[in-house]
Amino acid sequence: MAEPIRNKRADPPIAPTPQNTPLNTAPISSHAQQPGVASIKEEDLDRAAAASIFAKDPRLVSLIQGRLGSLVGRSSGYIESLPTDVKRRVAGLKGIQKEHSKLEAEFQEEVLQLEKKYFAKFTPLYQQRAAIVNGQTEPTEDQVQAGEEDEEEDEETEAAPKEEKASESAEKVSGIPEFWLSAMKNQISLAEMITDRDEEALKSLTDIRMEYLDKPGFRLIFEFAENEYFTNKTITKTYYYQNESGYGGDFIYDHAEGDKINWKEDKDLTVRVEQKKQRNKTTKQTRIVKKTVPTESFFNFFSPPKAPTDDDESTTSDIEERLELDYQLGEDIKEKLIPRAIDWFTGEALAFEELDEEDFEDAEFDDEDDEDDEDASEDQDDEDESDEDDEDGSKPKQEAAECKQS
């Protein structure tokens, strides 16, 4: 539904044109040919010498990057040099493309309305789920039977009746304890954010809901029972899209806003207290100074990063990566966790995630093993040539193998 993050509304891109086209009138002819690889000669480049020059003067690298960056999006003059009749036809094609873009925007709007329509049908199911999870009701016999139909009749299933008899004699449990915490810990992108300290607070999480905004965007709603960490009953995070559609009619992510968490005294999980001893040089007395510093926590999710405002490329790149991650987390909760929470709780959803990752790895890295085999054979030849080389190089090769296995 949405394009990747766009922090700033960029200027309309200019269509790429041939780099080798002269600025004079373009040859509109069926006999015109583009330059081939054989017709382009490149001077030999001493890479070591170039690297040495750049290493000695980093400002030169920065200058070159700035110059190259200023060329991005600039026209080579090819379109401007076309005959008037041809330029008129190009303008006509642009007009047709605008009509196409309008239809794409209408398509995305209708898709959004369809999503909202079925979300309204999903909502009663989510409400039933919340009631069962929190012990407010029990599932019907039909619901239980439908859920058991998909279970495989293996040894674990045969042992289930014995476990049920044992549980009957134990203390009665209301609902499904730690349902959402368990589901989140099975969702890889969320699990990486949850610390041991967070788990105690997340045990009081009773439901995660989602709602659409009147304009393009959505809101995630986390509901909590009474706990020792904060007073909020609900903590929300809202994702906003830009009013204008992007290329292809997709909605463009703009920014996110999270609720302020009202932490109880000394219970803020997003900070830690560091203690340091200080000694007075005159009196020789010591004192303990406490300092509060930010720390990793899932609850930082509700304080999303802000779009960069300065021109520092290193800072901008870091913030853009955090914005991308923040947006993807919101999408994962909306598209994966909420609709299929029970599959994440049981771990069944992990099988589908692993299959997707394996398919990606097979598609992207099929030739890596072959290259490693070739490198290994070359290394073996080098080892046979010199015992001294073998002694010097054995340890790094062994370490590389160990890293590969890990």
Coordinates of C-alpha atoms in Angstrom, one line a residue:
M1 CA 0.0 0.0 0.0
A2 CA 2.7 2.4 0.8
E3 CA 6.0 3.4 -0.7
P4 CA 9.2 3.3 1.3
I5 CA 9.9 6.3 3.5
R6 CA 10.1 9.7 1.9
N7 CA 11.1 12.2 4.5
K8 CA 11.1 15.2 2.1
R9 CA 9.1 15.8 -0.9
A10 CA 11.7 15.8 -3.7
D11 CA 11.6 17.7 -6.9
P12 CA 10.1 15.8 -9.8
P13 CA 12.8 13.6 -11.3
I14 CA 14.0 14.3 -14.8
A15 CA 14.0 11.4 -17.2
P16 CA 17.4 9.9 -17.8
T17 CA 19.0 10.7 -21.1
P18 CA 22.0 9.2 -23.0
Q19 CA 25.2 10.5 -21.5
N20 CA 27.1 10.6 -24.8
T21 CA 24.5 12.5 -26.7
P22 CA 25.9 15.8 -28.1
L23 CA 24.2 19.1 -27.3
N24 CA 23.5 19.9 -30.9
T25 CA 20.4 18.7 -32.7
A26 CA 19.7 15.0 -31.9
P27 CA 19.9 12.7 -35.0
I28 CA 16.4 11.4 -35.5
S29 CA 17.1 8.6 -37.8
S30 CA 16.7 4.8 -38.0
H31 CA 20.4 4.7 -38.8
A32 CA 21.4 6.3 -35.5
Q33 CA 23.4 4.0 -33.2
Q34 CA 24.4 4.2 -29.6
P35 CA 28.1 4.0 -28.8
G36 CA 29.1 0.4 -28.1
V37 CA 31.5 -0.8 -25.4
A38 CA 34.2 -1.4 -28.0
S39 CA 34.1 2.3 -29.1
I40 CA 34.8 3.6 -25.6
K41 CA 38.4 3.6 -24.4
E42 CA 39.4 4.1 -20.9
E43 CA 42.8 5.0 -19.7
D44 CA 44.5 2.6 -17.3
L45 CA 44.0 3.6 -13.7
D46 CA 46.5 3.1 -11.0
R47 CA 44.1 2.2 -8.2
A48 CA 46.7 2.1 -5.5
A49 CA 47.9 5.6 -6.4
A50 CA 44.4 7.0 -6.5
A51 CA 43.5 5.4 -3.1
S52 CA 46.7 7.0 -1.7
I53 CA 45.7 10.4 -3.0
F54 CA 42.2 10.2 -1.5
A55 CA 43.5 8.9 1.8
K56 CA 45.9 11.8 2.1
D57 CA 43.2 14.4 1.3
P58 CA 39.7 13.5 2.5
R59 CA 38.5 16.9 1.4
L60 CA 39.2 15.9 -2.2
V61 CA 36.8 12.9 -1.8
S62 CA 34.1 15.2 -0.3
L63 CA 34.6 17.7 -3.2
I64 CA 34.2 15.0 -5.9
Q65 CA 31.1 13.6 -4.2
G66 CA 29.6 17.1 -4.0
R67 CA 30.3 17.7 -7.7
L68 CA 28.9 14.3 -8.7
G69 CA 25.8 14.9 -6.5
S70 CA 25.1 18.2 -8.2
L71 CA 25.0 16.4 -11.6
V72 CA 22.2 14.0 -10.5
G73 CA 18.9 14.8 -12.2
R74 CA 20.4 17.3 -14.6
S75 CA 19.4 17.0 -18.3
S76 CA 22.1 16.3 -20.8
G77 CA 20.3 18.5 -23.3
Y78 CA 19.0 15.7 -25.4
I79 CA 15.3 16.4 -24.9
E80 CA 15.8 20.1 -25.4
S81 CA 17.6 19.5 -28.7
L82 CA 14.8 17.5 -30.2
P83 CA 12.9 19.0 -33.2
T84 CA 9.7 21.0 -32.4
D85 CA 7.4 18.3 -33.7
V86 CA 9.1 15.6 -31.7
K87 CA 9.0 17.6 -28.5
R88 CA 5.3 18.2 -29.1
R89 CA 4.8 14.4 -29.2
V90 CA 6.9 13.9 -26.1
A91 CA 4.6 16.5 -24.3
G92 CA 1.6 14.5 -25.6
L93 CA 2.9 11.3 -24.0
K94 CA 3.5 13.1 -20.8
G95 CA -0.2 14.2 -20.9
I96 CA -1.2 10.5 -21.4
Q97 CA 1.0 9.6 -18.4
K98 CA -0.7 12.1 -16.2
E99 CA -4.1 10.4 -17.0
H100 CA -2.5 7.1 -16.1
S101 CA -1.2 8.5 -12.8
K102 CA -4.7 9.7 -12.0
L103 CA -6.1 6.2 -12.5
E104 CA -3.4 4.8 -10.4
A105 CA -4.3 7.2 -7.6
E106 CA -7.9 6.2 -7.9
F107 CA -6.9 2.5 -7.8
Q108 CA -5.0 3.0 -4.6
E109 CA -7.8 4.9 -3.0
E110 CA -10.3 2.1 -3.9
V111 CA -7.9 -0.5 -2.4
L112 CA -7.7 1.5 0.8
Q113 CA -11.5 1.7 1.0
L114 CA -11.7 -2.1 0.4
E115 CA -9.2 -2.6 3.2
K116 CA -11.4 -0.5 5.5
K117 CA -14.4 -2.5 4.5
Y118 CA -12.9 -5.8 5.4
F119 CA -11.2 -4.4 8.5
A120 CA -14.7 -3.6 9.8
K121 CA -15.5 -7.3 9.3
F122 CA -12.3 -8.4 11.0
T123 CA -13.0 -6.2 14.1
P124 CA -15.6 -8.4 15.8
L125 CA -13.1 -11.4 15.4
Y126 CA -10.4 -9.3 17.1
Q127 CA -12.8 -8.4 19.9
Q128 CA -13.6 -12.1 20.5
R129 CA -9.9 -12.9 20.6
A130 CA -9.3 -10.2 23.2
A131 CA -12.1 -11.5 25.3
I132 CA -10.7 -15.0 25.3
V133 CA -7.1 -13.9 25.9
N134 CA -8.1 -11.8 28.9
G135 CA -10.4 -14.4 30.5
Q136 CA -13.6 -12.6 29.9
T137 CA -15.2 -15.5 28.0
E138 CA -14.5 -19.0 26.7
P139 CA -14.3 -20.1 23.1
T140 CA -17.4 -22.0 21.7
E141 CA -17.3 -25.7 20.9
D142 CA -17.4 -24.9 17.2
Q143 CA -14.4 -22.5 17.5
V144 CA -12.4 -25.2 19.4
Q145 CA -13.3 -27.9 16.9
A146 CA -12.4 -25.7 13.9
G147 CA -9.0 -25.0 15.5
E148 CA -8.3 -28.6 16.3
E149 CA -9.0 -29.7 12.7
D150 CA -5.7 -28.2 11.5
E151 CA -3.6 -30.0 14.2
E152 CA -1.5 -32.9 13.0
E153 CA -2.0 -36.3 14.8
D154 CA 1.5 -36.8 16.0
E155 CA 3.0 -37.9 19.3
E156 CA 2.6 -34.5 20.8
T157 CA -1.1 -34.5 20.0
E158 CA -1.5 -38.0 21.5
A159 CA 0.0 -36.7 24.7
A160 CA -2.3 -33.8 24.9
P161 CA -5.1 -35.5 26.9
K162 CA -2.7 -36.4 29.7
E163 CA -1.5 -32.8 29.9
E164 CA -5.1 -31.6 30.1
K165 CA -5.8 -34.0 33.0
A166 CA -2.7 -32.7 34.8
S167 CA -3.7 -29.1 34.2
E168 CA -7.2 -29.7 35.7
S169 CA -5.7 -30.5 39.0
A170 CA -3.4 -27.4 38.9
E171 CA -4.4 -23.9 39.8
K172 CA -7.0 -22.5 37.5
V173 CA -5.6 -20.0 35.0
S174 CA -7.7 -17.1 33.5
G175 CA -7.4 -16.4 29.8
I176 CA -4.0 -16.9 28.2
P177 CA -1.2 -15.3 30.3
E178 CA 1.5 -13.3 28.5
F179 CA -0.2 -13.9 25.1
W180 CA 1.0 -10.7 23.4
L181 CA 4.4 -10.8 25.0
S182 CA 4.9 -14.3 23.7
A183 CA 3.6 -13.4 20.2
M184 CA 5.9 -10.3 20.0
K185 CA 9.0 -12.3 21.1
N186 CA 8.3 -14.7 18.2
Q187 CA 8.1 -11.8 15.7
I188 CA 11.8 -11.3 14.9
S189 CA 11.9 -7.6 14.3
L190 CA 10.0 -6.9 17.6
A191 CA 11.9 -9.5 19.6
E192 CA 15.2 -7.6 18.9
M193 CA 13.8 -4.6 20.6
I194 CA 12.5 -6.3 23.8
T195 CA 14.9 -6.3 26.7
D196 CA 14.6 -8.3 29.9
R197 CA 13.5 -5.2 31.8
D198 CA 10.7 -4.6 29.2
E199 CA 9.2 -8.1 29.6
E200 CA 7.9 -7.4 33.1
A201 CA 6.0 -4.4 31.8
L202 CA 4.8 -6.2 28.6
K203 CA 3.3 -9.0 30.7
S204 CA 0.5 -6.5 31.4
L205 CA -0.2 -5.9 27.7
T206 CA -3.9 -7.0 27.2
D207 CA -4.5 -6.2 23.5
I208 CA -3.0 -4.6 20.4
R209 CA -5.4 -3.0 18.1
M210 CA -5.3 -0.9 14.9
E211 CA -7.6 1.7 13.4
Y212 CA -7.5 3.7 10.1
L213 CA -7.5 7.5 10.1
D214 CA -9.9 9.6 8.2
K215 CA -7.1 10.6 5.9
P216 CA -4.4 8.1 4.7
G217 CA -2.7 6.7 7.8
F218 CA -3.3 4.3 10.7
R219 CA -3.0 4.2 14.5
L220 CA -1.6 1.3 16.6
I221 CA -3.3 1.0 20.0
F222 CA -1.6 -0.9 22.9
E223 CA -3.8 -1.6 25.9
F224 CA -2.3 -2.3 29.3
A225 CA -3.7 -3.6 32.6
E226 CA -2.6 -1.9 35.9
N227 CA 1.1 -2.3 36.4
E228 CA 4.0 -0.9 38.4
Y229 CA 5.7 0.9 35.6
F230 CA 3.4 3.5 34.1
T231 CA -0.1 4.9 34.6
N232 CA -1.2 4.8 30.9
K233 CA -4.1 2.5 30.2
T234 CA -3.4 2.8 26.4
I235 CA -0.4 3.9 24.5
T236 CA -0.8 4.8 20.8
K237 CA 1.4 5.4 17.9
T238 CA 0.1 7.1 14.7
Y239 CA 1.6 6.8 11.2
Y240 CA 0.7 9.6 8.8
Y241 CA 1.0 9.7 5.0
Q242 CA 1.5 12.6 2.7
N243 CA -1.6 14.2 1.1
E244 CA -0.2 13.7 -2.4
S245 CA 0.3 10.2 -3.9
G246 CA 3.7 9.1 -5.0
Y247 CA 4.9 7.7 -8.3
G248 CA 2.6 4.9 -9.2
G249 CA -0.2 6.2 -7.0
D250 CA 1.1 4.7 -3.8
F251 CA 0.8 6.6 -0.5
I252 CA 4.0 8.1 0.8
Y253 CA 4.9 7.8 4.4
D254 CA 5.4 11.2 6.1
H255 CA 6.0 10.8 9.8
A256 CA 4.9 9.1 13.0
E257 CA 3.8 10.4 16.5
G258 CA 3.7 8.4 19.7
D259 CA 2.0 9.0 23.1
K260 CA 4.0 10.2 26.1
I261 CA 4.4 7.5 28.6
N262 CA 3.6 8.5 32.2
W263 CA 6.3 6.6 34.0
K264 CA 6.0 6.0 37.7
E265 CA 8.9 7.1 39.9
D266 CA 12.1 5.3 39.2
K267 CA 10.4 3.0 36.7
D268 CA 11.3 4.5 33.4
L269 CA 12.5 1.6 31.2
T270 CA 13.9 3.9 28.5
V271 CA 16.7 5.2 30.8
R272 CA 19.3 3.7 33.2
V273 CA 21.0 5.2 36.2
E274 CA 24.8 5.3 36.2
Q275 CA 26.6 5.9 39.5
K276 CA 30.1 7.4 39.7
K277 CA 32.3 8.2 42.7
Q278 CA 33.9 11.6 42.9
R279 CA 36.6 12.7 45.4
N280 CA 37.0 16.2 46.5
K281 CA 40.7 17.2 46.0
T282 CA 40.7 19.5 49.1
T283 CA 38.7 17.6 51.7
K284 CA 39.3 14.1 50.2
Q285 CA 35.7 13.3 50.8
T286 CA 33.9 11.1 48.3
R287 CA 30.4 11.3 47.0
I288 CA 28.3 9.3 44.6
V289 CA 26.9 11.1 41.6
K290 CA 23.9 9.6 39.8
K291 CA 23.4 10.2 36.1
T292 CA 20.4 9.2 33.9
V293 CA 21.3 8.1 30.4
P294 CA 19.1 6.7 27.6
T295 CA 19.1 2.9 27.1
E296 CA 17.6 0.4 24.7
S297 CA 14.0 -0.5 25.3
F298 CA 10.9 -1.5 23.3
F299 CA 9.1 1.6 24.7
N300 CA 11.4 3.8 22.6
F301 CA 9.1 2.7 19.8
F302 CA 6.7 5.4 21.1
S303 CA 9.3 8.1 20.6
P304 CA 9.9 7.9 16.9
P305 CA 12.9 9.7 15.3
K306 CA 12.3 13.0 13.7
A307 CA 13.2 13.7 10.0
P308 CA 16.7 15.2 9.6
T309 CA 16.9 19.0 9.3
D310 CA 20.6 19.6 8.7
D311 CA 22.9 18.8 5.8
D312 CA 25.2 16.5 7.6
E313 CA 25.2 13.4 5.4
S314 CA 26.4 11.0 8.1
T315 CA 23.7 12.2 10.5
T316 CA 21.0 12.3 7.8
S317 CA 21.9 8.7 6.7
D318 CA 21.7 7.4 10.3
I319 CA 18.3 9.1 11.0
E320 CA 16.9 7.9 7.6
E321 CA 17.8 4.3 8.5
R322 CA 16.1 4.7 11.9
L323 CA 13.0 6.2 10.2
E324 CA 12.9 3.2 7.7
L325 CA 13.2 0.7 10.6
D326 CA 10.5 2.5 12.6
Y327 CA 8.1 2.5 9.7
Q328 CA 8.8 -1.1 8.9
L329 CA 8.1 -2.1 12.6
G330 CA 4.7 -0.3 12.4
E331 CA 3.9 -2.2 9.1
D332 CA 4.9 -5.5 10.7
I333 CA 2.6 -4.9 13.6
K334 CA -0.3 -3.8 11.4
E335 CA 0.1 -6.4 8.6
K336 CA 1.5 -9.4 10.5
L337 CA 1.2 -9.4 14.3
I338 CA -2.4 -8.1 14.7
P339 CA -4.1 -10.2 12.0
R340 CA -2.3 -13.5 12.9
A341 CA -1.5 -13.0 16.6
I342 CA -2.4 -16.7 17.5
D343 CA 0.1 -17.9 14.8
W344 CA 2.8 -15.8 16.3
F345 CA 1.9 -17.0 19.8
T346 CA 2.2 -20.7 18.8
G347 CA 5.2 -20.0 16.6
E348 CA 3.5 -21.4 13.5
A349 CA 4.0 -18.0 11.7
L350 CA 7.8 -18.5 12.0
A351 CA 7.7 -21.4 9.5
F352 CA 6.4 -19.0 6.9
E353 CA 8.9 -16.3 7.8
E354 CA 11.8 -18.8 7.5
L355 CA 10.6 -20.1 4.2
D356 CA 10.6 -16.5 2.8
E357 CA 14.1 -16.0 4.1
E358 CA 15.3 -19.2 2.6
D359 CA 13.8 -18.4 -0.8
F360 CA 15.6 -15.0 -0.7
E361 CA 18.9 -16.5 0.3
D362 CA 18.6 -19.1 -2.5
A363 CA 17.8 -16.5 -5.0
E364 CA 20.5 -14.0 -4.0
F365 CA 23.4 -16.2 -3.0
D366 CA 23.4 -19.3 -5.3
D367 CA 26.9 -18.8 -6.6
E368 CA 28.6 -17.9 -3.3
D369 CA 29.5 -21.5 -2.5
D370 CA 31.0 -22.0 -5.9
E371 CA 33.2 -18.9 -5.5
D372 CA 34.3 -20.1 -2.1
D373 CA 35.2 -23.5 -3.6
E374 CA 37.3 -21.8 -6.2
D375 CA 39.0 -19.6 -3.6
A376 CA 39.6 -22.7 -1.5
S377 CA 41.3 -24.5 -4.4
E378 CA 43.5 -21.6 -5.1
D379 CA 44.4 -21.4 -1.4
Q380 CA 45.3 -25.1 -1.5
D381 CA 47.6 -24.5 -4.5
D382 CA 49.3 -21.7 -2.6
E383 CA 49.8 -24.0 0.4
D384 CA 51.4 -26.7 -1.7
E385 CA 54.0 -24.2 -3.0
S386 CA 55.4 -23.1 0.3
D387 CA 55.3 -24.5 3.8
E388 CA 56.2 -21.1 5.2
D389 CA 53.1 -19.6 3.6
D390 CA 51.1 -22.4 5.0
E391 CA 52.2 -21.7 8.5
D392 CA 51.5 -18.0 8.2
G393 CA 48.1 -18.4 6.6
S394 CA 46.6 -21.4 8.4
K395 CA 45.1 -19.5 11.2
P396 CA 43.2 -16.9 9.2
K397 CA 41.8 -19.6 7.0
Q398 CA 40.6 -21.6 9.9
E399 CA 39.0 -18.5 11.5
A400 CA 37.2 -17.7 8.2
A401 CA 35.8 -21.3 8.1
E402 CA 34.6 -21.0 11.7
C403 CA 32.9 -17.7 10.9
K404 CA 31.2 -19.2 7.9
Q405 CA 29.9 -22.1 10.0
S406 CA 28.5 -19.8 12.6

